[in-house]
Each structure stands twice: as structure tokens, then as C-alpha cells.
Amino acid sequence: MNPSALLRRPAAPRPLLLSLAPLACALALPAMLHAQALPGLLPPPASAESAALAPATGPVVRSVEIRFKGDATVDRERILSNMRLKTGEIYTKEKEEQDLRALYNTGDLLDVQFTTTEVAGGIKLTVTVEARAGLGNIEFLGNTVFTATRLQQEIELKIGGSVDDTSLAKAKDAIIEVYKAKGYPDVTVDYSITKGATPGFSRAVFSINEGGRGIIKDVIFEGATSFSSGKLKGVIKSDNRNWIKFWDLKRRVDRTKIEEDIKAIEEFYQNAGYLDAKVTNVVPQRVDDKNVNLVYSITEGPVYTVAAVTVAGNKLYQTADLIPVFQLEAGQTFSLADMKIDLATIADYYGSRGYADSKVTPRIDKQAGSQLGITYAIEEGNQFKVGKISISGNQKTKEEVVRRELTIAPTDEYNTIKIRKSQSRLMNLDYFEGVDFMPVSSNLGPDYKDINIDLKEKPTGSVQFGAGFSSIDNLVGFVEVTQKNFDIANWPSFTGAGQRFRLGLKAGTERKDFIMSLTEPYFLGQRLSLGGDIFYTEKNYLSDYYDQRDVGGSINLRKPLGDNTDLRLTYTLQQVEIYDIDEDASEYIKSQEGDYLQSRLGAAWVFDNRDSFQMPTRGHKISVEGNVSGSFLGGDVDTVSLSLSGQKYWKMPFDTIFSVQGEVASVDTTGDGDSVPIFERQFLGGANNLRGFEYRNVGPKDENGEPIGGNTLGWITAELTFPIVAKIRGAVFADAGFVNPDSWDYSSSDYNADIGLGVRVNLPLVGPVKIDYGIPITTDEFNDDGGQFQFSVDYKF
């Protein structure tokens, strides 16, 4: 078709909307383009991504002014540093809200207000703040028990810091707590804030009404029907008077003791089967102005019986191997203490075989009829060997001193029993306040555990002085210098090598002593103790007819043969002088006058597993000792002696301790010696054996009735001690013994015996004080039946 013809052809009619569309687009396009340049109109819709990338819009902050309501106690720069809106930043409401929160969170401001003012090119931001007043000073009113300095130390308020109701309330509670801990249960505390003398600072005033001091008149157990009040009082500490402070024999309310009492009462009940027992409240009820009754409210609950005990989760070992005998058994009353023993037994079984991360958890299922099903759930974990052992915290003690006490070493099988033993040995050195063993992952691989040992050292040297008294040597003054962690080669501190040094002086009415000793516990790098001492002693208390002086020295070796056994060798060289003989002395005593050079070699085997050296409660000690002195050793004393001694302790119910001690010993002459010199003879009587008799007064005597000792002795004592109050125990005892004139004569036909009562007081820094009164019940012809007081202080360090 010819195009021109087409053009000439008349157009077909179109719908009206289609005809107007091009015109509408043409008219709308300029308007849309113009709208983008007009402020205040919404932009076209955008995607979330493009919106996030778009810059913030808003006026620019041209300046920031900080204004204060009241005193300006907060630095302007501190305020600005907590704000995002700074000069040059775009202002938005979101930023303003963030700044408000940040300024309030500083705790320095009570009120914050933001205002904006239009200026050329943007806005001016004005921040109006009201600062909290700084704490200028703290005052305490009504306090007589504690000084203001002490109370200031108890609270967390600091001069110059901000103060608010929260911090003041916390300080109030701290003051109340310190008063209640001291025994003032009725104390009340109020506080107020006033304007301080310095502008911008306030004054905090705490008004204290101390109330009456809480002296415990009685302890009452409400709800306790299964046990007597006396039984429960024996469990707690709040009922104990402090008999050491004889000037203040009062029981005072002590918050720390009360918290310990709550645990002790609940554990006491749980050990007796009352699993649900709880102390629900403890209230000091005022009796009068000074006294209170301390009331423990107890909910006992039922007594539970064990229905069955099972073990779950053990795949490596049979139950019979893990715990051959259960402490908890079906049919018996539940006991928390017995359950803990079972758990420890299982844990030790795994721990001693390298399973360092094994866990044992008790599951207690309450059943009908107050029955309990007990399941020991075991997570066996993995088996490990010991990797690296690292030691820290030993600022003074040499590392080798620590390592030689360890019973476990790298590449050993991980063993929790050996680790506990190592920890115990380190603590027994008495160099450390704390010893912590921490197993951690090892670089050697997943089959190893490194051990980090963290030590906290304590002072090991001391200089002590004081006075002691006993019925044997009367009044004695003493000074003692000791260093338990001595190092003779480490000048000038002389510490760190684990040696033991002692320098002691004693002087009194009946004796004079000097001793200096040094002991190396690991001689030649072995568990072999080498020690030596030099000494000077004047003993004027031995007799009314003569005095004795010993001057010399000794060397000793001690070789441990096991955990509780050791062998000891001792060589002593001393000059013994018997002098100042009274003219009325017997011919025998006069014959002893003179100087003796004694060269003595001794050996002893000792087994000792007592739980304490000063105050043992269980275990025993056995010692066999022999000594020989003779001219073949270079001296002029020819004697041989042999002794066997023993001690045995039993922990009995109600914290009583029963003990039996005894000894048999004999001495004889060797070579050309025709008699045993008096300083080698055997004596009994006094505070250390037969307490119903005077010191050394049991056995043979001369024509003046003066004891001259014998060649053989034997004695035994039985004693039961029981608690009276804290650190004070009573004692009942019976002693018996003999001293025979001949060597190796162990006949007990001529014995002496006594019974008596005593008191034991454990004094800090001194040790056990013993006061005994013994009454003879069997005597020989040289002794009477009158009673004897025996008083002694064990001033060992």
C-alpha cells in the first residue's frame, strides 16, 4: 500500500482515556521533576537497603551550651563526653533521646533538659542540667560502741562522690549489720541529707540508736520435738561462753555464729534422717535491757528410711568394686554424713585411676511411707595422665622445696588421692596459708591434664617472748627465735630452702637454758633429715641437794620409712656437771659430784599417725629407743638404755577423747662402770606421768628421803577428756607406775597409783595448759597419800 494513501485514510476513533494518556504524562513529568527540588515533600519510596545507606538529614548543631541549675559540681567536659550531639553533628530526635539516657546513667545528674534555637546555618543546642550534690562530709550521731572511723570503713560512701537514696540505704544496712554482728540486735539507724558548708556539697548524717547489747540468757529451739534442748545446744556455737576472757564470761549475739549454727542444726537433723529439716528463722527476743533469748525456729519434717541404694552410669567398673560396703543401706535411717562417705569413696576410686573429670551426683527419690531411693549417678569422663606441673605464688620458697613434697609427677596416671596427699604435705610444712591444685587442659594432648599449683605464703619466722610456769620448774621467762623456712645460704633474708632454725633462751628461778639448732630436711637431695644443735642447761629444780649443768651438742639423722614411720640416729657429746652439793646431802649424792664427759649414740624407731601433735584426738604413736654411752666413743660414762613407749587416742561420742599412754625403760652399766650416774637414772612423778606425786618422787630414795631414782621404770596412764566450752576441756585420769633399783627388773609389785581430775585450756601462741589434781590411792613407804596439784604450760613453738 502506498504510504501516502495511508496517511490520507481517515483515522479510526480511539477511547477517550487512551487519547488523553500521552497528554497527562507530558503534563506530569515537569511537575514530578520540580517536586524533588521542593523542601518538605516526601521523597519517592526507596528500598530498605538504599534507606540504610542514605545520610542522616536534619539541621546542623552549630554550638552546644551547658547550663546548670544550682551549683556546677559536675565538669562540663564530663557532660559533653557522654553526648553524641556535638558541634558539627546533624541533630535528630533519636540522638537527643540517646544523650538523655547516657547523661542520666552517669548518676551525676538529677535533671536534664534539651532545647534548640534556630541560628544561621543550623541550630544552637542548650543542655540545662541539675547536678547531684557531692558528698562533703559524713557524720555519725549516737555511736558509742564503734568510732566514726570504724563506721566509715564499713560503708561504701566516699567523700567527694555523688550521693543518692540507694547508696544511703545501703550504708544504713551496713551500719546495722556491723552492730548486730557485735551483739546489738535492737539497733536502729536513720539518715538525712543537709546542705554542706561548701557550695555544691551535701552532708550525710546517720543517727544511730544502739539499743541494748544482746547478752544471750538462753537459747530456745521452737518446733524441736525429736531432740532435747541440751542436745541441740551441744551442736551450736552461740551457746558457748568465751572462758579465755575470764573478765567477760558472757555469750553475745554474733551474726556469724548464728549463720554457722543454722547449717550445723540442719546438718545434725539430716544426719539423723530428717532430710527436710530447716531452720526457718532466728530471732533474738528481748528479755530485759541487757539480755535476750535466742530463738531458733525449726521445722523437723519426717524421718526418712533408705528403701534402696543403687549406682548408675558405671560402665568401666563393677559396683562391688566401686564401693564394696555402702554406708547407706536399705532399711536403715537416712544419714547425710553416710551418703557423703559413699560419694567420696566412689569419687576416690575413679580419681585414683586417672579419671580427673569424673562426677558423682546423688539422686534422692522420695517414695511413699517416708522412704528414700538413693541413686549414685556417675559420669565417668575420660582417663588422663599428668602433663606439666606449674607452681605459682612461691615468692620466698624455692620451687624445689615444693616439688620434693609432691607424690605425683609428670606422665604419672592422674590420681586425686596422691594430689590430696601432696596438698596435705605442703600444708603440713606450715609455710603456706593456702595450697590449691587446679587441673587444666594440656598442650600434650587430650589424654593429659596439666596441674597448676597456686600457693599463698605466710610468715614463717617469729620472735616470741613471755613467761611460763609449771609445778616442776616454777617461773620461767623465755625468748624464742624460729624460722621454719630457713636458708643458711640466702643472706640477708635467710629464707626459702625449707630448713628449720631455732634459737631459744629460758631463764627462771629453777633453770637456765640456751639452745641453737638447724635442720636440713632433705640432706643430699633425699628424704633424709640432718640436724644439729648446741645447748647449755642449768637444772636447779632436780633436787634440793644438788644442781646439774649440761653443755654440749648433738647431730641427728632422720630417715622416713613410710608415711608415718621413721628411723632416727642421734649422736650427743656433752659435759655433765653435778655441783653445789649441800653439806647435808647423803653419801650417795655426794659421790655423784664432779664432771662427766658423755659420748652417746642413740637409735629410735617411731611410728606416729596421730591427727595432731599438740591436741590429738585419734591415732597412736609407738617409739622404741636405745642409747649407748661408753669410753669406746670417747667419753667416761658407760651406760646402755632401752625404752618402749606408746600413746593411743580414741575419738568417742559427744566429743570426748579417751587416751592411754605408757612406757617401760631400763638403764644399765657397761664396761668398767660400777653404777649408773644419777643423771642417767629413771624417775617418775609429776605433771608428765604420775600426777598424784611430787616431781621425781616415785621410786628409791636415800636416807634423807631424797629421790635418787632407779634403773628400771614402767608406767601407764588412762585419761578421758570432755568439752566444757570452746577451747576448754575437762579430764578424769588414773595413773600407775613403778621405779625399781635394779636394771631390767620389770616387777610391778612395788607400784604407786593415783586418780584425779584436770582441766585443759588451749591458749593461742602458748599451747595446751594443763591443770591437774591427783590423789594417790596406792603408795610405797616413801610417799604419803596427800593430793598434788600439777600445773604446766607446754611452751613449744
PDB file of N, CA, C and O in Angstrom, residues 535-572:
ATOM      1  N   PHE A 535      73.805 -26.728 123.036  1.00  0.00           N
ATOM      2  CA  PHE A 535      72.926 -26.404 124.150  1.00  0.00           C
ATOM      3  C   PHE A 535      73.726 -26.138 125.417  1.00  0.00           C
ATOM      4  O   PHE A 535      74.876 -26.555 125.577  1.00  0.00           O
ATOM      5  N   TYR A 536      73.082 -25.415 126.301  1.00  0.00           N
ATOM      6  CA  TYR A 536      73.585 -25.148 127.649  1.00  0.00           C
ATOM      7  C   TYR A 536      72.376 -25.151 128.566  1.00  0.00           C
ATOM      8  O   TYR A 536      71.396 -24.448 128.330  1.00  0.00           O
ATOM      9  N   THR A 537      72.429 -25.958 129.638  1.00  0.00           N
ATOM     10  CA  THR A 537      71.283 -26.085 130.537  1.00  0.00           C
ATOM     11  C   THR A 537      71.750 -26.150 131.981  1.00  0.00           C
ATOM     12  O   THR A 537      72.679 -26.911 132.303  1.00  0.00           O
ATOM     13  N   GLU A 538      71.116 -25.352 132.823  1.00  0.00           N
ATOM     14  CA  GLU A 538      71.276 -25.466 134.272  1.00  0.00           C
ATOM     15  C   GLU A 538      69.944 -25.902 134.851  1.00  0.00           C
ATOM     16  O   GLU A 538      68.932 -25.233 134.670  1.00  0.00           O
ATOM     17  N   LYS A 539      69.959 -27.030 135.554  1.00  0.00           N
ATOM     18  CA  LYS A 539      68.734 -27.595 136.115  1.00  0.00           C
ATOM     19  C   LYS A 539      68.830 -27.561 137.635  1.00  0.00           C
ATOM     20  O   LYS A 539      69.407 -28.457 138.255  1.00  0.00           O
ATOM     21  N   ASN A 540      68.248 -26.544 138.227  1.00  0.00           N
ATOM     22  CA  ASN A 540      68.266 -26.405 139.677  1.00  0.00           C
ATOM     23  C   ASN A 540      67.031 -26.990 140.333  1.00  0.00           C
ATOM     24  O   ASN A 540      66.914 -26.979 141.564  1.00  0.00           O
ATOM     25  N   TYR A 541      66.091 -27.476 139.515  1.00  0.00           N
ATOM     26  CA  TYR A 541      64.828 -27.998 140.036  1.00  0.00           C
ATOM     27  C   TYR A 541      64.867 -29.501 140.286  1.00  0.00           C
ATOM     28  O   TYR A 541      63.902 -30.073 140.800  1.00  0.00           O
ATOM     29  N   LEU A 542      65.987 -30.155 139.931  1.00  0.00           N
ATOM     30  CA  LEU A 542      66.013 -31.614 140.029  1.00  0.00           C
ATOM     31  C   LEU A 542      66.038 -32.100 141.470  1.00  0.00           C
ATOM     32  O   LEU A 542      65.483 -33.151 141.792  1.00  0.00           O
ATOM     33  N   SER A 543      66.701 -31.342 142.345  1.00  0.00           N
ATOM     34  CA  SER A 543      66.883 -31.817 143.711  1.00  0.00           C
ATOM     35  C   SER A 543      67.088 -30.634 144.654  1.00  0.00           C
ATOM     36  O   SER A 543      67.537 -29.556 144.226  1.00  0.00           O
ATOM     37  N   ASP A 544      66.790 -30.856 145.905  1.00  0.00           N
ATOM     38  CA  ASP A 544      67.083 -29.843 146.923  1.00  0.00           C
ATOM     39  C   ASP A 544      68.526 -29.937 147.399  1.00  0.00           C
ATOM     40  O   ASP A 544      68.979 -29.077 148.178  1.00  0.00           O
ATOM     41  N   TYR A 545      69.279 -30.943 146.938  1.00  0.00           N
ATOM     42  CA  TYR A 545      70.619 -31.185 147.477  1.00  0.00           C
ATOM     43  C   TYR A 545      71.732 -30.967 146.462  1.00  0.00           C
ATOM     44  O   TYR A 545      72.896 -30.953 146.833  1.00  0.00           O
ATOM     45  N   TYR A 546      71.406 -30.836 145.181  1.00  0.00           N
ATOM     46  CA  TYR A 546      72.443 -30.617 144.180  1.00  0.00           C
ATOM     47  C   TYR A 546      71.847 -29.923 142.958  1.00  0.00           C
ATOM     48  O   TYR A 546      70.627 -29.881 142.760  1.00  0.00           O
ATOM     49  N   ASP A 547      72.744 -29.380 142.124  1.00  0.00           N
ATOM     50  CA  ASP A 547      72.358 -28.788 140.842  1.00  0.00           C
ATOM     51  C   ASP A 547      73.076 -29.527 139.726  1.00  0.00           C
ATOM     52  O   ASP A 547      74.092 -30.199 139.957  1.00  0.00           O
ATOM     53  N   GLN A 548      72.548 -29.378 138.520  1.00  0.00           N
ATOM     54  CA  GLN A 548      73.126 -30.067 137.368  1.00  0.00           C
ATOM     55  C   GLN A 548      73.258 -29.097 136.207  1.00  0.00           C
ATOM     56  O   GLN A 548      72.365 -28.296 135.941  1.00  0.00           O
ATOM     57  N   ARG A 549      74.395 -29.202 135.509  1.00  0.00           N
ATOM     58  CA  ARG A 549      74.655 -28.363 134.335  1.00  0.00           C
ATOM     59  C   ARG A 549      75.052 -29.263 133.170  1.00  0.00           C
ATOM     60  O   ARG A 549      75.926 -30.122 133.310  1.00  0.00           O
ATOM     61  N   ASP A 550      74.388 -29.052 131.991  1.00  0.00           N
ATOM     62  CA  ASP A 550      74.705 -29.818 130.787  1.00  0.00           C
ATOM     63  C   ASP A 550      75.153 -28.843 129.703  1.00  0.00           C
ATOM     64  O   ASP A 550      74.437 -27.875 129.403  1.00  0.00           O
ATOM     65  N   VAL A 551      76.314 -29.119 129.095  1.00  0.00           N
ATOM     66  CA  VAL A 551      76.821 -28.298 127.998  1.00  0.00           C
ATOM     67  C   VAL A 551      77.279 -29.238 126.893  1.00  0.00           C
ATOM     68  O   VAL A 551      78.045 -30.179 127.155  1.00  0.00           O
ATOM     69  N   GLY A 552      76.814 -29.005 125.669  1.00  0.00           N
ATOM     70  CA  GLY A 552      77.242 -29.893 124.596  1.00  0.00           C
ATOM     71  C   GLY A 552      76.521 -29.644 123.295  1.00  0.00           C
ATOM     72  O   GLY A 552      76.001 -28.554 123.044  1.00  0.00           O
ATOM     73  N   GLY A 553      76.504 -30.692 122.488  1.00  0.00           N
ATOM     74  CA  GLY A 553      75.857 -30.605 121.187  1.00  0.00           C
ATOM     75  C   GLY A 553      75.485 -31.982 120.695  1.00  0.00           C
ATOM     76  O   GLY A 553      75.910 -33.009 121.250  1.00  0.00           O
ATOM     77  N   SER A 554      74.682 -32.020 119.640  1.00  0.00           N
ATOM     78  CA  SER A 554      74.254 -33.301 119.091  1.00  0.00           C
ATOM     79  C   SER A 554      74.055 -33.175 117.593  1.00  0.00           C
ATOM     80  O   SER A 554      73.830 -32.082 117.060  1.00  0.00           O
ATOM     81  N   ILE A 555      74.151 -34.313 116.915  1.00  0.00           N
ATOM     82  CA  ILE A 555      73.866 -34.426 115.484  1.00  0.00           C
ATOM     83  C   ILE A 555      72.857 -35.548 115.321  1.00  0.00           C
ATOM     84  O   ILE A 555      72.996 -36.611 115.952  1.00  0.00           O
ATOM     85  N   ASN A 556      71.853 -35.324 114.494  1.00  0.00           N
ATOM     86  CA  ASN A 556      70.832 -36.350 114.334  1.00  0.00           C
ATOM     87  C   ASN A 556      70.472 -36.541 112.874  1.00  0.00           C
ATOM     88  O   ASN A 556      70.495 -35.593 112.080  1.00  0.00           O
ATOM     89  N   LEU A 557      70.144 -37.772 112.525  1.00  0.00           N
ATOM     90  CA  LEU A 557      69.654 -38.155 111.208  1.00  0.00           C
ATOM     91  C   LEU A 557      68.267 -38.774 111.375  1.00  0.00           C
ATOM     92  O   LEU A 557      68.039 -39.550 112.320  1.00  0.00           O
ATOM     93  N   ARG A 558      67.374 -38.415 110.451  1.00  0.00           N
ATOM     94  CA  ARG A 558      66.029 -38.977 110.490  1.00  0.00           C
ATOM     95  C   ARG A 558      65.652 -39.405 109.085  1.00  0.00           C
ATOM     96  O   ARG A 558      65.636 -38.618 108.151  1.00  0.00           O
ATOM     97  N   LYS A 559      65.349 -40.690 108.934  1.00  0.00           N
ATOM     98  CA  LYS A 559      65.004 -41.252 107.643  1.00  0.00           C
ATOM     99  C   LYS A 559      63.571 -41.765 107.664  1.00  0.00           C
ATOM    100  O   LYS A 559      63.255 -42.739 108.367  1.00  0.00           O
ATOM    101  N   PRO A 560      62.653 -41.137 106.893  1.00  0.00           N
ATOM    102  CA  PRO A 560      61.288 -41.669 106.823  1.00  0.00           C
ATOM    103  C   PRO A 560      61.287 -43.042 106.149  1.00  0.00           C
ATOM    104  O   PRO A 560      61.915 -43.243 105.110  1.00  0.00           O
ATOM    105  N   LEU A 561      60.544 -43.963 106.737  1.00  0.00           N
ATOM    106  CA  LEU A 561      60.405 -45.297 106.177  1.00  0.00           C
ATOM    107  C   LEU A 561      59.035 -45.512 105.561  1.00  0.00           C
ATOM    108  O   LEU A 561      58.762 -46.580 105.029  1.00  0.00           O
ATOM    109  N   GLY A 562      58.197 -44.522 105.629  1.00  0.00           N
ATOM    110  CA  GLY A 562      56.841 -44.588 105.093  1.00  0.00           C
ATOM    111  C   GLY A 562      56.129 -43.302 105.443  1.00  0.00           C
ATOM    112  O   GLY A 562      56.735 -42.315 105.862  1.00  0.00           O
ATOM    113  N   ASP A 563      54.828 -43.324 105.301  1.00  0.00           N
ATOM    114  CA  ASP A 563      54.053 -42.120 105.597  1.00  0.00           C
ATOM    115  C   ASP A 563      54.088 -41.757 107.061  1.00  0.00           C
ATOM    116  O   ASP A 563      54.050 -40.576 107.425  1.00  0.00           O
ATOM    117  N   ASN A 564      54.150 -42.753 107.956  1.00  0.00           N
ATOM    118  CA  ASN A 564      54.047 -42.490 109.391  1.00  0.00           C
ATOM    119  C   ASN A 564      55.209 -43.042 110.202  1.00  0.00           C
ATOM    120  O   ASN A 564      55.194 -42.960 111.440  1.00  0.00           O
ATOM    121  N   THR A 565      56.181 -43.614 109.534  1.00  0.00           N
ATOM    122  CA  THR A 565      57.266 -44.289 110.243  1.00  0.00           C
ATOM    123  C   THR A 565      58.599 -43.672 109.881  1.00  0.00           C
ATOM    124  O   THR A 565      58.829 -43.300 108.728  1.00  0.00           O
ATOM    125  N   ASP A 566      59.497 -43.574 110.865  1.00  0.00           N
ATOM    126  CA  ASP A 566      60.844 -43.085 110.572  1.00  0.00           C
ATOM    127  C   ASP A 566      61.848 -43.722 111.516  1.00  0.00           C
ATOM    128  O   ASP A 566      61.502 -44.223 112.600  1.00  0.00           O
ATOM    129  N   LEU A 567      63.080 -43.702 111.078  1.00  0.00           N
ATOM    130  CA  LEU A 567      64.204 -44.202 111.851  1.00  0.00           C
ATOM    131  C   LEU A 567      65.100 -43.028 112.194  1.00  0.00           C
ATOM    132  O   LEU A 567      65.415 -42.206 111.325  1.00  0.00           O
ATOM    133  N   ARG A 568      65.531 -42.939 113.464  1.00  0.00           N
ATOM    134  CA  ARG A 568      66.314 -41.808 113.920  1.00  0.00           C
ATOM    135  C   ARG A 568      67.623 -42.272 114.554  1.00  0.00           C
ATOM    136  O   ARG A 568      67.647 -43.216 115.353  1.00  0.00           O
ATOM    137  N   LEU A 569      68.688 -41.588 114.179  1.00  0.00           N
ATOM    138  CA  LEU A 569      70.004 -41.812 114.770  1.00  0.00           C
ATOM    139  C   LEU A 569      70.500 -40.502 115.354  1.00  0.00           C
ATOM    140  O   LEU A 569      70.404 -39.456 114.700  1.00  0.00           O
ATOM    141  N   THR A 570      71.041 -40.571 116.575  1.00  0.00           N
ATOM    142  CA  THR A 570      71.489 -39.351 117.253  1.00  0.00           C
ATOM    143  C   THR A 570      72.820 -39.600 117.934  1.00  0.00           C
ATOM    144  O   THR A 570      72.995 -40.625 118.617  1.00  0.00           O
ATOM    145  N   TYR A 571      73.742 -38.662 117.732  1.00  0.00           N
ATOM    146  CA  TYR A 571      74.993 -38.690 118.490  1.00  0.00           C
ATOM    147  C   TYR A 571      75.066 -37.427 119.332  1.00  0.00           C
ATOM    148  O   TYR A 571      74.881 -36.315 118.819  1.00  0.00           O
ATOM    149  N   THR A 572      75.328 -37.615 120.637  1.00  0.00           N
ATOM    150  CA  THR A 572      75.397 -36.493 121.567  1.00  0.00           C
ATOM    151  C   THR A 572      76.721 -36.518 122.304  1.00  0.00           C
ATOM    152  O   THR A 572      77.155 -37.571 122.805  1.00  0.00           O
TER     153      THR A 572
END
